mmCIF file of C-alpha atoms and ligand atoms in Angstrom:
data_model
loop_
_atom_site.group_PDB
_atom_site.id
_atom_site.type_symbol
_atom_site.label_atom_id
_atom_site.label_comp_id
_atom_site.label_asym_id
_atom_site.label_seq_id
_atom_site.Cartn_x
_atom_site.Cartn_y
_atom_site.Cartn_z
ATOM 1 C CA MET X 1 47.163 8.822 -78.905
ATOM 2 C CA ARG X 2 49.961 11.190 -79.379
ATOM 3 C CA ASP X 3 49.951 12.907 -75.884
ATOM 4 C CA GLN X 4 50.370 9.277 -74.411
ATOM 5 C CA LEU X 5 53.886 9.397 -75.635
ATOM 6 C CA HIS X 6 54.010 12.561 -72.587
ATOM 7 C CA GLN X 7 54.980 10.840 -69.667
ATOM 8 C CA PRO X 8 56.706 13.801 -67.072
ATOM 9 C CA ASP X 9 56.517 11.670 -64.067
ATOM 10 C CA LEU X 10 58.453 8.417 -65.444
ATOM 11 C CA TYR X 11 60.546 10.139 -68.231
ATOM 12 C CA PRO X 12 60.927 14.237 -67.227
ATOM 13 C CA LEU X 13 63.918 14.735 -70.100
ATOM 14 C CA THR X 14 62.285 12.564 -72.687
ATOM 15 C CA SER X 15 59.428 14.724 -72.367
ATOM 16 C CA LYS X 16 60.578 18.042 -73.195
ATOM 17 C CA TYR X 17 61.171 17.236 -77.634
ATOM 18 C CA ASP X 18 57.878 16.989 -78.668
ATOM 19 C CA ALA X 19 56.240 13.896 -79.756
ATOM 20 C CA GLY X 20 55.517 14.651 -83.400
ATOM 21 C CA TRP X 21 59.394 15.282 -83.572
ATOM 22 C CA LEU X 22 59.912 11.554 -82.222
ATOM 23 C CA LEU X 23 57.729 10.229 -84.433
ATOM 24 C CA ALA X 24 59.240 11.711 -87.321
ATOM 25 C CA LEU X 25 62.074 10.252 -86.320
ATOM 26 C CA ASP X 26 61.128 6.442 -85.900
ATOM 27 C CA MET X 27 63.025 2.847 -86.487
ATOM 28 C CA GLY X 28 61.767 1.486 -83.048
ATOM 29 C CA PRO X 29 59.479 2.267 -79.923
ATOM 30 C CA ASN X 30 60.499 5.828 -78.579
ATOM 31 C CA PRO X 31 64.188 5.978 -78.421
ATOM 32 C CA LEU X 32 64.546 8.711 -75.717
ATOM 33 C CA TRP X 33 62.738 6.669 -73.500
ATOM 34 C CA LEU X 34 64.888 3.822 -74.004
ATOM 35 C CA MET X 35 68.130 6.495 -73.606
ATOM 36 C CA GLU X 36 66.924 8.029 -70.443
ATOM 37 C CA ASN X 37 66.194 5.047 -68.464
ATOM 38 C CA LEU X 38 69.514 3.500 -69.911
ATOM 39 C CA LEU X 39 71.222 6.762 -68.040
ATOM 40 C CA ARG X 40 69.952 5.713 -64.803
ATOM 41 C CA ASP X 41 73.545 3.575 -64.848
ATOM 42 C CA LEU X 42 75.678 5.495 -66.783
ATOM 43 C CA ARG X 43 77.636 8.667 -65.640
ATOM 44 C CA LEU X 44 77.877 11.809 -68.357
ATOM 45 C CA GLU X 45 80.121 13.946 -67.767
ATOM 46 C CA PRO X 46 79.997 17.233 -70.172
ATOM 47 C CA GLY X 47 82.437 17.120 -72.435
ATOM 48 C CA MET X 48 83.053 13.254 -72.762
ATOM 49 C CA ARG X 49 83.310 11.655 -76.759
ATOM 50 C CA VAL X 50 80.431 10.079 -76.534
ATOM 51 C CA LEU X 51 79.649 6.972 -80.293
ATOM 52 C CA ASP X 52 75.593 6.524 -79.819
ATOM 53 C CA LEU X 53 76.417 3.104 -82.416
ATOM 54 C CA GLY X 54 73.260 2.663 -84.175
ATOM 55 C CA SER X 55 71.992 5.888 -84.374
ATOM 56 C CA GLY X 56 69.353 5.891 -86.573
ATOM 57 C CA ARG X 57 67.797 8.941 -87.706
ATOM 58 C CA GLY X 58 69.602 11.232 -84.404
ATOM 59 C CA ALA X 59 67.143 11.209 -81.741
ATOM 60 C CA THR X 60 69.042 9.897 -79.051
ATOM 61 C CA SER X 61 72.556 12.005 -80.387
ATOM 62 C CA VAL X 62 70.620 15.235 -80.294
ATOM 63 C CA PHE X 63 68.699 14.247 -76.568
ATOM 64 C CA LEU X 64 72.585 13.597 -75.540
ATOM 65 C CA ALA X 65 74.345 16.524 -76.406
ATOM 66 C CA ARG X 66 71.261 18.141 -75.040
ATOM 67 C CA GLU X 67 70.629 17.224 -71.983
ATOM 68 C CA PHE X 68 74.309 15.809 -71.445
ATOM 69 C CA ASP X 69 76.427 18.955 -73.026
ATOM 70 C CA VAL X 70 78.727 15.489 -74.364
ATOM 71 C CA ASP X 71 80.428 15.490 -78.030
ATOM 72 C CA VAL X 72 79.087 12.632 -80.049
ATOM 73 C CA VAL X 73 79.920 10.793 -83.045
ATOM 74 C CA ALA X 74 75.842 8.698 -84.392
ATOM 75 C CA VAL X 75 77.372 6.494 -86.258
ATOM 76 C CA ASP X 76 74.831 3.787 -88.451
ATOM 77 C CA LEU X 77 74.969 1.915 -91.312
ATOM 78 C CA TRP X 78 70.701 2.629 -92.553
ATOM 79 C CA VAL X 79 70.544 5.838 -92.872
ATOM 80 C CA ASP X 80 72.664 8.517 -94.683
ATOM 81 C CA PRO X 81 74.751 10.926 -93.003
ATOM 82 C CA ALA X 82 73.573 14.255 -94.638
ATOM 83 C CA THR X 83 69.906 12.840 -93.211
ATOM 84 C CA ALA X 84 71.225 12.782 -89.743
ATOM 85 C CA THR X 85 73.298 15.705 -90.455
ATOM 86 C CA ALA X 86 70.257 18.025 -90.799
ATOM 87 C CA VAL X 87 68.528 16.543 -87.982
ATOM 88 C CA PHE X 88 71.216 17.855 -85.734
ATOM 89 C CA GLU X 89 71.099 21.224 -87.324
ATOM 90 C CA ASP X 90 67.749 21.590 -87.183
ATOM 91 C CA ALA X 91 67.876 20.963 -82.853
ATOM 92 C CA GLY X 92 70.869 23.416 -82.941
ATOM 93 C CA VAL X 93 73.181 20.169 -81.923
ATOM 94 C CA ALA X 94 75.349 20.487 -85.539
ATOM 95 C CA ASP X 95 78.719 21.875 -83.557
ATOM 96 C CA ARG X 96 78.652 19.327 -81.223
ATOM 97 C CA VAL X 97 77.711 16.131 -82.511
ATOM 98 C CA GLU X 98 79.011 14.372 -86.015
ATOM 99 C CA ALA X 99 77.207 11.837 -88.475
ATOM 100 C CA VAL X 100 79.230 8.963 -89.845
ATOM 101 C CA ARG X 101 78.324 6.244 -91.859
ATOM 102 C CA ALA X 102 79.961 2.702 -90.335
ATOM 103 C CA GLU X 103 79.481 -0.707 -90.102
ATOM 104 C CA ALA X 104 79.718 -1.629 -86.733
ATOM 105 C CA HIS X 105 82.587 -4.667 -87.117
ATOM 106 C CA SER X 106 84.444 -1.694 -88.772
ATOM 107 C CA LEU X 107 84.864 1.531 -87.421
ATOM 108 C CA PRO X 108 86.830 4.314 -88.713
ATOM 109 C CA PHE X 109 87.895 5.075 -84.782
ATOM 110 C CA ASP X 110 91.028 5.437 -83.176
ATOM 111 C CA ARG X 111 91.217 2.839 -80.341
ATOM 112 C CA ALA X 112 90.483 4.178 -76.260
ATOM 113 C CA SER X 113 89.319 7.070 -78.205
ATOM 114 C CA PHE X 114 85.456 7.355 -76.247
ATOM 115 C CA ASP X 115 84.740 7.841 -72.533
ATOM 116 C CA ALA X 116 81.100 6.373 -73.836
ATOM 117 C CA ILE X 117 79.997 3.722 -76.416
ATOM 118 C CA ILE X 118 76.270 3.782 -76.418
ATOM 119 C CA SER X 119 73.810 1.711 -78.384
ATOM 120 C CA ILE X 120 70.378 2.177 -78.224
ATOM 121 C CA ASP X 121 67.537 -0.895 -80.499
ATOM 122 C CA ALA X 122 70.381 -1.810 -82.819
ATOM 123 C CA TYR X 123 73.167 -4.096 -80.618
ATOM 124 C CA GLU X 124 70.995 -6.609 -81.936
ATOM 125 C CA TYR X 125 71.809 -6.366 -85.192
ATOM 126 C CA PHE X 126 75.598 -6.848 -85.061
ATOM 127 C CA GLY X 127 76.208 -7.335 -81.288
ATOM 128 C CA THR X 128 75.662 -11.163 -79.572
ATOM 129 C CA ALA X 129 78.102 -12.794 -81.148
ATOM 130 C CA ASP X 130 81.229 -13.803 -79.371
ATOM 131 C CA GLY X 131 83.822 -11.878 -80.331
ATOM 132 C CA TYR X 132 81.838 -8.025 -80.925
ATOM 133 C CA LEU X 133 82.385 -7.239 -77.291
ATOM 134 C CA ALA X 134 86.712 -7.279 -77.926
ATOM 135 C CA TYR X 135 86.342 -5.588 -80.770
ATOM 136 C CA ILE X 136 83.711 -2.748 -79.513
ATOM 137 C CA THR X 137 85.675 -2.335 -76.334
ATOM 138 C CA ARG X 138 89.283 -2.028 -77.654
ATOM 139 C CA PHE X 139 87.581 2.020 -78.601
ATOM 140 C CA LEU X 140 87.229 2.963 -75.409
ATOM 141 C CA LYS X 141 89.519 4.963 -72.898
ATOM 142 C CA PRO X 142 89.961 2.664 -70.035
ATOM 143 C CA GLY X 143 87.560 3.532 -67.639
ATOM 144 C CA GLY X 144 84.781 4.248 -70.705
ATOM 145 C CA GLN X 145 81.118 3.041 -70.256
ATOM 146 C CA LEU X 146 79.800 0.571 -72.019
ATOM 147 C CA GLY X 147 76.155 1.081 -72.535
ATOM 148 C CA VAL X 148 73.029 -1.147 -74.542
ATOM 149 C CA ALA X 149 69.456 -1.004 -74.456
ATOM 150 C CA THR X 150 67.665 -3.813 -77.142
ATOM 151 C CA PRO X 151 64.720 -5.854 -77.549
ATOM 152 C CA ALA X 152 64.596 -8.338 -75.267
ATOM 153 C CA MET X 153 61.930 -11.333 -74.103
ATOM 154 C CA ARG X 154 62.084 -12.904 -70.164
ATOM 155 C CA ARG X 155 63.093 -16.269 -70.996
ATOM 156 C CA GLU X 156 65.387 -17.395 -73.597
ATOM 157 C CA VAL X 157 64.158 -18.681 -76.987
ATOM 158 C CA ARG X 158 67.137 -22.174 -76.149
ATOM 159 C CA GLU X 159 65.035 -23.050 -72.948
ATOM 160 C CA ILE X 160 61.446 -22.445 -74.464
ATOM 161 C CA GLY X 161 62.325 -24.405 -77.460
ATOM 162 C CA HIS X 162 61.434 -22.533 -79.913
ATOM 163 C CA ILE X 163 60.512 -18.860 -80.910
ATOM 164 C CA PRO X 164 56.670 -18.384 -79.869
ATOM 165 C CA HIS X 165 54.661 -17.952 -82.514
ATOM 166 C CA HIS X 166 53.526 -14.439 -82.349
ATOM 167 C CA ILE X 167 56.774 -13.449 -82.094
ATOM 168 C CA ARG X 168 58.371 -15.221 -85.216
ATOM 169 C CA THR X 169 54.858 -14.005 -87.349
ATOM 170 C CA CYS X 170 56.726 -10.475 -86.923
ATOM 171 C CA VAL X 171 60.341 -10.823 -86.523
ATOM 172 C CA GLY X 172 60.887 -14.070 -88.322
ATOM 173 C CA TRP X 173 64.836 -15.753 -86.844
ATOM 174 C CA GLU X 174 65.865 -12.502 -85.512
ATOM 175 C CA ALA X 175 63.790 -13.004 -82.534
ATOM 176 C CA MET X 176 66.838 -15.079 -81.405
ATOM 177 C CA ALA X 177 69.088 -12.272 -80.494
ATOM 178 C CA TRP X 178 66.168 -10.627 -78.102
ATOM 179 C CA HIS X 179 68.234 -12.388 -75.043
ATOM 180 C CA THR X 180 67.483 -12.138 -70.997
ATOM 181 C CA ALA X 181 69.136 -9.627 -69.129
ATOM 182 C CA ASP X 182 71.019 -12.248 -67.796
ATOM 183 C CA TRP X 183 72.604 -13.810 -71.044
ATOM 184 C CA TRP X 184 74.184 -10.296 -71.774
ATOM 185 C CA ARG X 185 75.211 -9.958 -68.023
ATOM 186 C CA PHE X 186 76.929 -13.440 -68.756
ATOM 187 C CA GLN X 187 78.064 -12.673 -71.730
ATOM 188 C CA TRP X 188 80.263 -9.999 -70.742
ATOM 189 C CA ALA X 189 81.426 -10.960 -67.388
ATOM 190 C CA ILE X 190 82.773 -13.856 -68.445
ATOM 191 C CA THR X 191 85.066 -12.309 -71.132
ATOM 192 C CA GLU X 192 86.929 -10.610 -67.921
ATOM 193 C CA LEU X 193 86.596 -7.940 -70.657
ATOM 194 C CA VAL X 194 84.802 -5.153 -68.761
ATOM 195 C CA THR X 195 82.861 -5.052 -64.995
ATOM 196 C CA VAL X 196 79.233 -5.388 -65.927
ATOM 197 C CA THR X 197 77.203 -2.680 -63.807
ATOM 198 C CA SER X 198 73.987 -3.710 -64.500
ATOM 199 C CA ALA X 199 71.633 -5.913 -66.126
ATOM 200 C CA ARG X 200 68.230 -5.384 -65.904
ATOM 201 C CA PHE X 201 64.808 -5.776 -67.849
ATOM 202 C CA GLN X 202 62.998 -2.470 -68.135
ATOM 203 C CA GLU X 203 60.580 -2.243 -65.614
ATOM 204 C CA ARG X 204 57.519 -0.871 -68.298
ATOM 205 C CA GLY X 205 59.233 -1.949 -71.761
ATOM 206 C CA TRP X 206 56.113 -3.965 -73.176
ATOM 207 C CA ALA X 207 53.891 -1.166 -72.435
ATOM 208 C CA ASP X 208 55.726 1.470 -73.275
ATOM 209 C CA TRP X 209 56.595 -0.340 -76.729
ATOM 210 C CA LEU X 210 53.172 -1.222 -77.630
ATOM 211 C CA ARG X 211 52.519 2.943 -76.434
ATOM 212 C CA TRP X 212 54.584 3.729 -79.214
ATOM 213 C CA GLU X 213 53.095 1.690 -81.482
ATOM 214 C CA ARG X 214 49.594 2.920 -80.645
ATOM 215 C CA ALA X 215 51.023 6.610 -81.476
ATOM 216 C CA LYS X 216 52.232 6.315 -84.487
ATOM 217 C CA ASN X 217 50.353 7.216 -88.105
ATOM 218 C CA ALA X 218 49.998 4.247 -89.610
ATOM 219 C CA PRO X 219 50.002 1.348 -86.477
ATOM 220 C CA THR X 220 49.436 -1.506 -87.949
ATOM 221 C CA GLU X 221 51.465 -1.991 -91.306
ATOM 222 C CA ASP X 222 54.331 -4.156 -89.357
ATOM 223 C CA GLY X 223 52.059 -6.296 -86.948
ATOM 224 C CA VAL X 224 54.348 -4.833 -83.936
ATOM 225 C CA ILE X 225 50.896 -4.166 -82.168
ATOM 226 C CA ALA X 226 49.294 -7.737 -83.040
ATOM 227 C CA MET X 227 53.050 -8.795 -81.903
ATOM 228 C CA LEU X 228 52.626 -6.612 -78.516
ATOM 229 C CA GLU X 229 48.673 -7.594 -78.044
ATOM 230 C CA ALA X 230 48.973 -11.264 -78.003
ATOM 231 C CA ASP X 231 52.191 -11.109 -76.256
ATOM 232 C CA GLY X 232 50.194 -9.116 -73.455
ATOM 233 C CA GLY X 233 53.812 -8.667 -71.589
ATOM 234 C CA GLU X 234 54.708 -11.797 -70.583
ATOM 235 C CA LEU X 235 57.869 -11.937 -72.861
ATOM 236 C CA LEU X 236 58.265 -9.399 -74.437
ATOM 237 C CA THR X 237 60.914 -5.978 -73.212
ATOM 238 C CA PHE X 238 63.874 -4.811 -73.283
ATOM 239 C CA ALA X 239 67.418 -5.219 -71.452
ATOM 240 C CA PHE X 240 69.709 -3.373 -70.327
ATOM 241 C CA ILE X 241 73.343 -3.696 -69.594
ATOM 242 C CA THR X 242 76.297 -1.205 -68.711
ATOM 243 C CA ALA X 243 79.369 -1.882 -68.146
ATOM 244 C CA VAL X 244 82.924 -0.107 -67.455
ATOM 245 C CA LYS X 245 86.631 -1.451 -69.266
HETATM 246 C C1 LIG A 1 65.738 -0.076 -84.758
HETATM 247 S S1 LIG A 1 66.840 1.120 -85.725
HETATM 248 C C2 LIG A 1 67.377 1.747 -84.496
HETATM 249 C C3 LIG A 1 67.429 3.585 -84.319
HETATM 250 C C4 LIG A 1 68.255 3.327 -83.639
HETATM 251 N N1 LIG A 1 68.763 3.907 -82.667
HETATM 252 C C5 LIG A 1 66.185 4.773 -82.796
HETATM 253 O O1 LIG A 1 66.396 4.094 -81.663
HETATM 254 O O2 LIG A 1 65.433 5.106 -83.422
HETATM 255 C C6 LIG A 1 68.457 -0.212 -86.026
HETATM 256 C C7 LIG A 1 69.925 0.962 -86.482
HETATM 257 O O3 LIG A 1 70.781 -0.053 -86.068
HETATM 258 C C8 LIG A 1 71.647 0.294 -87.250
HETATM 259 N N2 LIG A 1 72.424 -0.953 -87.604
HETATM 260 C C9 LIG A 1 72.034 -2.298 -88.287
HETATM 261 N N3 LIG A 1 73.147 -2.576 -88.516
HETATM 262 C C10 LIG A 1 73.742 -2.338 -88.587
HETATM 263 C C11 LIG A 1 75.934 -2.054 -88.371
HETATM 264 N N4 LIG A 1 75.816 -3.498 -88.988
HETATM 265 N N5 LIG A 1 76.583 -1.181 -88.305
HETATM 266 C C12 LIG A 1 76.004 -0.504 -87.953
HETATM 267 N N6 LIG A 1 74.550 -0.305 -87.524
HETATM 268 C C13 LIG A 1 73.726 -0.382 -88.006
HETATM 269 C C14 LIG A 1 70.585 0.134 -88.444
HETATM 270 O O4 LIG A 1 71.152 1.730 -89.258
HETATM 271 C C15 LIG A 1 69.089 1.520 -87.742
HETATM 272 O O5 LIG A 1 69.670 2.348 -87.500
#
């Protein structure tokens, strides 16, 4: 199954990374595929200061520093910064990446201090409230970029009228945060705080998610595979949203 994580045609940058290393840092479907896909809609330049918000065990922060030569602040709540720092040291990027433990609503940074804020598979935990965009964009410089990759459903729960059984069984009410790309586009655009530059579904999101889950050592324990198989690609994928302040 692990060799299925090697998809150089689709993800040439990610394919340089060892699948075992990535799986050891697992906290959700391949964060480097999500990052590489999202970065089609962002423009990073060497030396930029980038906030990796909800960085988990740090794979995406390593990727940003190595592939784009940017300085990264890796913020996470659940993962001990010492654990993430060890990952950065092993990967040889500790001089470019700083691990900070912080809650997404009380970030210890100056206003206008980042060129880009990127969040991979984390924004759904804190970013759906109406007021959050105003809060997080205060940390962006004028012209700074915001990019989010987040689990999504192809139809709104509100439109369906309930959380579909196969999704509720696995993630419960948390699926309420799995919005469509259009929901995010409207939610951000209506504020006029940012200009939305893209809002789309990951083309192969469901298939990639399943591929990742099947490659894991203990693939069935959390029921994600059962959820994805029952879904069959009808609803589940990821959404990518980018904007400029
Ligand atoms: C599903 S994990 C994904 C981690 C990583 N981005 C990845 O893709 O492997 C979600 C991450 O969001 C972080 N997170 C959740 N709620 C948060 C909050 N309120 N403030 C900061 N980070 C939060 C957690 O600490 C966790 O590491």
